[in-house]
């Protein structure tokens, strides 16, 4: 069975703290009629700092979609290869041994996709399959893992590489002054993650079952308005309450596998915000400590979109608390409202 190996993570060098974010909001939007609400929401995100690919002064500028696209491509090519190399090293594989690359990003656009450039420049075989995913937002990290699992199920000896590259700061829109937009400005950060799914061998999460669930009539709750100025992120105030209908979907998938979603040994959950984790803890009836990896990602990096689940998983590897046979649940949430869910068991390469 396919094994999800230890992810590699990189966050860029420019840092903005939550205190600096609050000061910036007061300076830029001092006359906003709901400023107190915005400041309170940002203060209670649990985010202590975020990382950016550019200094905040440049982030606040909007040089146009063409300039932002150039920046996205330049930083993708400059930053992704090193993360990919570390992910391959951690899986003990070479580029020639990868059969599929799944690349997810909702914060920039390239065609041909970055997968073509990576194959051409990093020594992957020309026959390597490509699957770029651009429109699943924060759920795409979970979707990438699941599609890699599907591929390795169809081709049991194959290996897949998943990459999540999110430069959320390139989506900043200075004219978007709604409460949801201003909250997002204090929540999202930039980050890159990559991980290998091995068809044979490896230490990590042996993937056993996956599924997807969409909450009916919520497609407008998380969305992009695509305009001449680029992507305008739209966040409905009802989004934080979506764990109540999603928790039963997680339970249902676990029950199909004869597992209990409330009794897992580990949880790797998309940290969209603190209430997402608080509510899921409540509705799944699990202790808040169960989501410590996701909370750590949110605290240290903010919401890094599709890369969150991979970063949270890397933190579990670093903690070294998982034992052979431990059962776990992974879930990414995003536009739709969509949940991408996976079940797996911890395994070490030395396990017979």
XYZ file of N, CA and C in Angstrom, residues 62-69 106-109 168 170-176 223-234:
96
model
N 0.152 47.161 -5.436
C -0.484 46.303 -6.445
C 0.016 46.754 -7.814
N 1.110 46.149 -8.298
C 1.702 46.583 -9.559
C 0.963 46.080 -10.792
N -0.096 45.286 -10.609
C -0.844 44.738 -11.738
C -0.705 43.234 -11.830
N -1.668 42.613 -12.523
C -1.690 41.158 -12.631
C -0.461 40.635 -13.354
N -0.010 41.351 -14.391
C 1.151 40.869 -15.139
C 2.393 40.850 -14.259
N 2.601 41.881 -13.463
C 3.767 41.924 -12.573
C 3.657 40.848 -11.488
N 2.471 40.651 -10.970
C 2.297 39.626 -9.944
C 2.526 38.226 -10.525
N 2.107 38.017 -11.747
C 2.331 36.719 -12.383
C 3.823 36.464 -12.584
N -3.315 27.830 -5.459
C -4.474 28.668 -5.798
C -4.097 30.148 -5.764
N -2.791 30.446 -5.735
C -2.375 31.837 -5.567
C -1.573 32.377 -6.752
N -1.503 31.594 -7.817
C -0.834 32.039 -9.030
C -1.126 31.063 -10.152
N -0.761 31.441 -11.368
C -1.119 30.621 -12.529
C 0.040 30.602 -13.512
N 0.204 33.431 -0.815
C -1.069 34.112 -0.565
C -0.925 35.633 -0.595
N 0.453 37.411 -2.673
C 0.272 37.953 -4.027
C -1.191 38.178 -4.372
N -2.080 37.772 -3.472
C -3.514 37.975 -3.697
C -4.063 39.160 -2.902
N -3.187 39.901 -2.231
C -3.639 41.065 -1.470
C -4.260 42.102 -2.402
N -5.449 42.572 -2.023
C -6.164 43.570 -2.818
C -6.461 44.783 -1.943
N -5.764 45.903 -2.171
C -5.913 47.067 -1.289
C -7.300 47.691 -1.298
N -8.095 47.400 -2.328
C -9.432 48.010 -2.386
C -10.519 47.131 -1.778
N -10.168 45.918 -1.340
C -11.159 45.026 -0.729
C -11.235 45.322 0.767
N -14.635 31.865 -2.211
C -14.548 31.982 -3.672
C -13.556 33.073 -4.059
N -13.183 33.037 -5.317
C -12.441 34.121 -5.955
C -13.378 34.842 -6.914
N -13.382 36.149 -6.845
C -13.913 36.949 -7.941
C -12.712 37.289 -8.819
N -12.727 36.828 -10.061
C -11.594 37.046 -10.959
C -11.874 38.313 -11.762
N -11.081 39.335 -11.502
C -11.278 40.642 -12.118
C -9.998 41.087 -12.809
N -10.045 42.266 -13.408
C -8.870 42.782 -14.118
C -7.702 43.003 -13.176
N -7.986 43.137 -11.892
C -6.932 43.335 -10.892
C -6.480 42.022 -10.263
N -7.005 40.888 -10.754
C -6.556 39.595 -10.263
C -7.602 38.878 -9.430
N -7.120 38.043 -8.506
C -7.998 37.238 -7.659
C -8.431 38.060 -6.447
N -9.740 38.150 -6.256
C -10.295 38.819 -5.080
C -10.946 37.756 -4.201
N -10.312 37.464 -3.061
C -10.773 36.406 -2.169
C -12.036 36.845 -1.445
N -13.039 35.972 -1.448
C -14.312 36.262 -0.802
C -14.605 35.184 0.232
